[in-house]
């Protein structure tokens, strides 16, 4: 690689070679006076003066005379080539021949004069920018123009002196001098000024800002180490470059140069770290080595910096950088990540730019070339920002998509649940309806149906010709209607409401008792809710009590009937006590539906007993079990005891 | 108790021929009752009541051209002195409560004995109202939220309208107690004995309660009357207003 070659060349101390730019209309001829060739200028072009005499200042800070020992040299000229070790002020002399005195201003244009320069025309000093004495204004990368009034020129021979002041650790020297009419020279100057100063400032301020942005991203998400490295590198390189082209340091120039140098080194090392981290993997040893360099180089720079050491440092750094770039490019090649092309583009910008600038430093390129890295680094930062922006955008899109998918899934699940709830509720409703229907059917079968059938049989008679027992049929039909009314009442009884059931029983059947002349004693106390008392169970109690009353009316001959109901704690005890003749007299058990009543009682978990009353009569006792340890439930109607 | 010598004027509205005939017989056979009109449908009855009145109205709910509730609502507006009883097959909650809200003060069963029906009619004119424990329980259930709304933490007036389950009826303590006894199956005589009041007082409590229920549903009745286009007729021929005929 050219870069490595150049680095080696630098290490081996190969002398650089200066290359003269092709001169326009340049013709030199020996002169007796200064011994330097005279350049014959044309009035209508930009003349390029690339031969000069050079002589260190003798301390007077005035141009040496014609007889002084001028050393003829080509421009660009670097002091190190002819006067190694010389610091301070150097004089350049160019003899020119003008066919005529110019009518307007002519401009002397110095594309590069390191560090600062002053132009003298025919012994008259002209103005310069900043300071020519220490600390010398750092105009090394700022192109200079000096406008010369026509009266200073004379037709024929003229002498141009350029006084050059050296800087701290600078590559002092002078590029070929341009000279010509204002209107031809100034546009070229402006172009160069734009590219060397203004655009560099813009690019690197942007690079610094983007670097700060990347650093912020890393601070918010420490996982993305590569982004952090790039951010720091961009900020450091932006700082170094902006400091580098700043003509007037804000503090002591020596420190200024040191800080700038450290920033530059730091930036390069961070860039190496970025490239090694680009694939997301850690290379612990490399990273440790780079971090060590980051401490070592500034320390050595401040304490024991030598030229050789600097060269070594750069050799190591650039080698690392190239290795890092190769690693990153290999990752792109293998994995083909999204936006990998931007990484390749960044590398394609950085590598040639780096090589170009190394060559420039080594003198392989024209002395007044511009540094490509001043643009290459900001462009690389731009590429990385594009990559990062892509990652952000894709992550955000993925998140949105995920959210959308989740929301869709949740709403789909909700809809499923809702529909299955609805189905369940519908099922429950239809089950309830069906249960109610079967209960009513059973009721009609056992109650109205049975009575109507009986009434029909009674009307038809067992044998033809047998007279119809009207009273019997009427009673059967009344039973049927009463059963129907009880059944209707049971539909509106709340579950477990035995009290309501008894009240309804009394209301419906009281007319019978009145008709039979039987006195009813109502001895019903407050009753708890009977937990097992669902509608079918309550209906069974109605049947039992109805049947019990029928038996009393038909068979007991009683005149008084007590309905008593008690909460015994374990049971709800309902007693129907008559003062009739009891069992022994009636003597019929099976015929009175007693077995049916018992079966009904068993079906609802209750016990049914017939107990002889000592004073005569019979007690029908129905005991509804209450669960043990039941909480005392509030009666649904909260009636007073 | 009642000093009136004339028999009570009774109107019967019942579409079932046999039942109507039975009811007519009940009334005709009692010297204190006089049948003034008998209808088998709603329309003729409404027409008749627009310029006739009666002391008692016996009305069936399910009439071929509409519900007896509409007739009761209108008669209550037009002739407040006319006591109305609904002729019910079973005396079931749903129909009886709707009838009470429409202005009925009681009901008779279609299968009641003739004498019982006549007795019920006379008792109504003496200030009684028949009620069953099931109806009482239903009414108590409706009142229950009102009792809850009287809890001190809750501003009573804001909650009653919501909490009384739409009945909007407030009972006195004595009325509530009487209703509760009825709900538990006690007879009027037993209640009177337990409460230390007369049977007649017990009966009037019930009639008052019926009145409260009916008054509450009056706004609905006005709406209903309006809908039927009856309100104009009523106001034109109202007492004090010039008659339109």
Tab-separated table of N, CA, C and O in Angstrom, chain B residues 164-222:
chain	number	residue	atom	x	y	z
B	164	UNK	N	-84.983	3.945	44.321
B	164	UNK	CA	-86.229	3.301	44.691
B	164	UNK	C	-86.759	2.434	43.571
B	164	UNK	O	-87.938	2.087	43.549
B	165	UNK	N	-85.862	2.108	42.658
B	165	UNK	CA	-86.218	1.158	41.619
B	165	UNK	C	-87.389	1.655	40.767
B	165	UNK	O	-88.152	0.882	40.221
B	166	UNK	N	-87.502	2.971	40.696
B	166	UNK	CA	-88.514	3.532	39.807
B	166	UNK	C	-89.863	3.738	40.465
B	166	UNK	O	-90.741	4.373	39.876
B	167	UNK	N	-90.071	3.239	41.673
B	167	UNK	CA	-91.402	3.392	42.248
B	167	UNK	C	-91.608	4.813	42.759
B	167	UNK	O	-92.688	5.367	42.606
B	168	UNK	N	-90.490	5.410	43.332
B	168	UNK	CA	-90.606	6.779	43.800
B	168	UNK	C	-91.596	6.938	44.935
B	168	UNK	O	-91.986	8.040	45.295
B	169	UNK	N	-91.996	5.828	45.536
B	169	UNK	CA	-93.023	5.872	46.573
B	169	UNK	C	-92.346	5.807	47.938
B	169	UNK	O	-91.453	5.005	48.154
B	170	UNK	N	-92.751	6.676	48.831
B	170	UNK	CA	-92.225	6.632	50.193
B	170	UNK	C	-93.350	6.192	51.121
B	170	UNK	O	-94.449	6.750	51.099
B	171	UNK	N	-93.093	5.170	51.935
B	171	UNK	CA	-94.104	4.632	52.848
B	171	UNK	C	-93.887	5.182	54.247
B	171	UNK	O	-92.750	5.434	54.640
B	172	UNK	N	-94.978	5.303	54.990
B	172	UNK	CA	-94.811	5.595	56.417
B	172	UNK	C	-94.386	4.305	57.085
B	172	UNK	O	-94.514	3.204	56.524
B	173	UNK	N	-93.882	4.465	58.299
B	173	UNK	CA	-93.386	3.295	59.023
B	173	UNK	C	-94.522	2.282	59.244
B	173	UNK	O	-94.342	1.081	59.058
B	174	UNK	N	-95.708	2.799	59.610
B	174	UNK	CA	-96.827	1.924	59.884
B	174	UNK	C	-97.262	1.177	58.606
B	174	UNK	O	-97.499	-0.031	58.624
B	175	UNK	N	-97.293	1.905	57.509
B	175	UNK	CA	-97.659	1.273	56.223
B	175	UNK	C	-96.671	0.160	55.875
B	175	UNK	O	-97.049	-0.925	55.449
B	176	UNK	N	-95.429	0.471	56.126
B	176	UNK	CA	-94.387	-0.508	55.832
B	176	UNK	C	-94.593	-1.767	56.682
B	176	UNK	O	-94.516	-2.893	56.195
B	177	UNK	N	-94.869	-1.567	57.958
B	177	UNK	CA	-95.051	-2.714	58.854
B	177	UNK	C	-96.240	-3.565	58.433
B	177	UNK	O	-96.175	-4.795	58.375
B	178	UNK	N	-97.341	-2.879	58.107
B	178	UNK	CA	-98.545	-3.601	57.666
B	178	UNK	C	-98.227	-4.426	56.416
B	178	UNK	O	-98.566	-5.617	56.313
B	179	UNK	N	-97.525	-3.783	55.517
B	179	UNK	CA	-97.178	-4.477	54.269
B	179	UNK	C	-96.314	-5.707	54.568
B	179	UNK	O	-96.470	-6.772	53.959
B	180	UNK	N	-95.403	-5.569	55.533
B	180	UNK	CA	-94.525	-6.677	55.860
B	180	UNK	C	-95.306	-7.842	56.478
B	180	UNK	O	-95.044	-9.009	56.168
B	181	UNK	N	-96.255	-7.517	57.326
B	181	UNK	CA	-97.072	-8.600	57.904
B	181	UNK	C	-97.845	-9.324	56.812
B	181	UNK	O	-97.931	-10.553	56.798
B	182	UNK	N	-98.386	-8.535	55.891
B	182	UNK	CA	-99.142	-9.173	54.809
B	182	UNK	C	-98.215	-10.095	54.007
B	182	UNK	O	-98.569	-11.211	53.649
B	183	UNK	N	-97.016	-9.591	53.807
B	183	UNK	CA	-96.052	-10.384	53.055
B	183	UNK	C	-95.743	-11.693	53.760
B	183	UNK	O	-95.342	-12.669	53.119
B	184	UNK	N	-95.872	-11.725	55.067
B	184	UNK	CA	-95.571	-12.950	55.814
B	184	UNK	C	-96.803	-13.833	55.998
B	184	UNK	O	-96.748	-14.835	56.697
B	185	UNK	N	-97.904	-13.445	55.380
B	185	UNK	CA	-99.073	-14.318	55.372
B	185	UNK	C	-100.096	-14.017	56.449
B	185	UNK	O	-101.080	-14.752	56.574
B	186	UNK	N	-99.884	-12.940	57.229
B	186	UNK	CA	-100.854	-12.642	58.291
B	186	UNK	C	-102.129	-12.058	57.687
B	186	UNK	O	-102.088	-11.333	56.690
B	187	UNK	N	-103.244	-12.368	58.334
B	187	UNK	CA	-104.527	-11.835	57.868
B	187	UNK	C	-104.704	-10.428	58.430
B	187	UNK	O	-103.995	-10.019	59.357
B	188	UNK	N	-105.673	-9.695	57.848
B	188	UNK	CA	-105.928	-8.327	58.314
B	188	UNK	C	-106.258	-8.343	59.804
B	188	UNK	O	-105.795	-7.496	60.571
B	189	UNK	N	-107.053	-9.304	60.234
B	189	UNK	CA	-107.466	-9.365	61.639
B	189	UNK	C	-106.247	-9.585	62.535
B	189	UNK	O	-106.095	-8.944	63.579
B	190	UNK	N	-105.362	-10.500	62.109
B	190	UNK	CA	-104.160	-10.778	62.906
B	190	UNK	C	-103.261	-9.539	62.976
B	190	UNK	O	-102.718	-9.212	64.030
B	191	UNK	N	-103.168	-8.877	61.856
B	191	UNK	CA	-102.312	-7.674	61.836
B	191	UNK	C	-102.901	-6.608	62.758
B	191	UNK	O	-102.192	-5.985	63.545
B	192	UNK	N	-104.223	-6.434	62.656
B	192	UNK	CA	-104.884	-5.430	63.485
B	192	UNK	C	-104.624	-5.723	64.955
B	192	UNK	O	-104.291	-4.825	65.735
B	193	UNK	N	-104.700	-7.013	65.307
B	193	UNK	CA	-104.481	-7.382	66.696
B	193	UNK	C	-103.026	-7.100	67.103
B	193	UNK	O	-102.748	-6.510	68.134
B	194	UNK	N	-102.086	-7.516	66.190
B	194	UNK	CA	-100.666	-7.330	66.505
B	194	UNK	C	-100.293	-5.850	66.595
B	194	UNK	O	-99.466	-5.466	67.420
B	195	UNK	N	-100.927	-5.041	65.770
B	195	UNK	CA	-100.560	-3.629	65.720
B	195	UNK	C	-101.422	-2.773	66.641
B	195	UNK	O	-101.174	-1.569	66.745
B	196	UNK	N	-102.461	-3.366	67.154
B	196	UNK	CA	-103.355	-2.598	68.024
B	196	UNK	C	-104.162	-1.580	67.256
B	196	UNK	O	-104.356	-0.460	67.723
B	197	UNK	N	-104.583	-1.932	66.046
B	197	UNK	CA	-105.415	-1.023	65.256
B	197	UNK	C	-106.618	-1.799	64.754
B	197	UNK	O	-106.700	-3.015	64.943
B	198	UNK	N	-107.529	-1.114	64.084
B	198	UNK	CA	-108.715	-1.821	63.597
B	198	UNK	C	-108.429	-2.436	62.246
B	198	UNK	O	-107.509	-2.015	61.528
B	199	UNK	N	-109.227	-3.418	61.904
B	199	UNK	CA	-109.097	-4.042	60.595
B	199	UNK	C	-109.310	-3.011	59.499
B	199	UNK	O	-108.608	-2.992	58.484
B	200	UNK	N	-110.258	-2.125	59.728
B	200	UNK	CA	-110.548	-1.099	58.729
B	200	UNK	C	-109.317	-0.234	58.461
B	200	UNK	O	-108.991	0.088	57.316
B	201	UNK	N	-108.593	0.107	59.536
B	201	UNK	CA	-107.379	0.925	59.367
B	201	UNK	C	-106.349	0.166	58.525
B	201	UNK	O	-105.710	0.737	57.636
B	202	UNK	N	-106.230	-1.116	58.804
B	202	UNK	CA	-105.290	-1.921	58.013
B	202	UNK	C	-105.670	-1.839	56.540
B	202	UNK	O	-104.830	-1.608	55.662
B	203	UNK	N	-106.958	-1.992	56.297
B	203	UNK	CA	-107.420	-1.982	54.906
B	203	UNK	C	-107.153	-0.634	54.234
B	203	UNK	O	-106.751	-0.577	53.080
B	204	UNK	N	-107.356	0.453	55.009
B	204	UNK	CA	-107.151	1.761	54.374
B	204	UNK	C	-105.674	2.011	54.077
B	204	UNK	O	-105.337	2.685	53.113
B	205	UNK	N	-104.794	1.435	54.904
B	205	UNK	CA	-103.365	1.555	54.595
B	205	UNK	C	-103.083	1.020	53.199
B	205	UNK	O	-102.349	1.605	52.409
B	206	UNK	N	-103.696	-0.122	52.943
B	206	UNK	CA	-103.434	-0.742	51.641
B	206	UNK	C	-103.980	0.116	50.518
B	206	UNK	O	-103.308	0.351	49.506
B	207	UNK	N	-105.165	0.646	50.723
B	207	UNK	CA	-105.746	1.456	49.661
B	207	UNK	C	-104.906	2.718	49.417
B	207	UNK	O	-104.689	3.138	48.284
B	208	UNK	N	-104.394	3.290	50.552
B	208	UNK	CA	-103.547	4.484	50.421
B	208	UNK	C	-102.279	4.159	49.629
B	208	UNK	O	-101.829	4.918	48.774
B	209	UNK	N	-101.731	2.986	49.970
B	209	UNK	CA	-100.515	2.561	49.281
B	209	UNK	C	-100.775	2.430	47.783
B	209	UNK	O	-99.990	2.898	46.952
B	210	UNK	N	-101.916	1.837	47.458
B	210	UNK	CA	-102.276	1.716	46.046
B	210	UNK	C	-102.360	3.091	45.389
B	210	UNK	O	-101.881	3.308	44.293
B	211	UNK	N	-102.951	4.004	46.139
B	211	UNK	CA	-103.089	5.368	45.625
B	211	UNK	C	-101.735	5.991	45.341
B	211	UNK	O	-101.516	6.614	44.308
B	212	UNK	N	-100.797	5.761	46.272
B	212	UNK	CA	-99.459	6.335	46.079
B	212	UNK	C	-98.796	5.789	44.819
B	212	UNK	O	-98.180	6.515	44.049
B	213	UNK	N	-98.973	4.489	44.668
B	213	UNK	CA	-98.368	3.867	43.481
B	213	UNK	C	-98.982	4.448	42.211
B	213	UNK	O	-98.290	4.721	41.236
B	214	UNK	N	-100.306	4.647	42.253
B	214	UNK	CA	-100.994	5.143	41.064
B	214	UNK	C	-100.592	6.582	40.790
B	214	UNK	O	-100.319	6.956	39.656
B	215	UNK	N	-100.506	7.410	41.858
B	215	UNK	CA	-100.146	8.812	41.676
B	215	UNK	C	-98.776	8.911	41.040
B	215	UNK	O	-98.541	9.685	40.132
B	216	UNK	N	-97.898	8.038	41.525
B	216	UNK	CA	-96.540	8.126	40.998
B	216	UNK	C	-96.499	7.873	39.499
B	216	UNK	O	-95.712	8.462	38.779
B	217	UNK	N	-97.348	6.982	39.073
B	217	UNK	CA	-97.285	6.654	37.646
B	217	UNK	C	-98.197	7.559	36.821
B	217	UNK	O	-98.439	7.284	35.664
B	218	UNK	N	-98.652	8.665	37.414
B	218	UNK	CA	-99.579	9.525	36.686
B	218	UNK	C	-98.911	10.172	35.482
B	218	UNK	O	-99.502	10.282	34.431
B	219	UNK	N	-97.664	10.602	35.672
B	219	UNK	CA	-96.998	11.263	34.548
B	219	UNK	C	-96.952	10.317	33.349
B	219	UNK	O	-97.155	10.738	32.215
B	220	UNK	N	-96.711	9.049	33.649
B	220	UNK	CA	-96.731	8.081	32.540
B	220	UNK	C	-98.136	8.022	31.943
B	220	UNK	O	-98.306	7.917	30.736
B	221	UNK	N	-99.131	8.115	32.793
B	221	UNK	CA	-100.508	8.023	32.327
B	221	UNK	C	-100.841	9.196	31.417
B	221	UNK	O	-101.486	9.021	30.384
B	222	UNK	N	-100.400	10.393	31.818
B	222	UNK	CA	-100.660	11.574	30.993
B	222	UNK	C	-100.052	11.377	29.622
B	222	UNK	O	-100.684	11.619	28.586
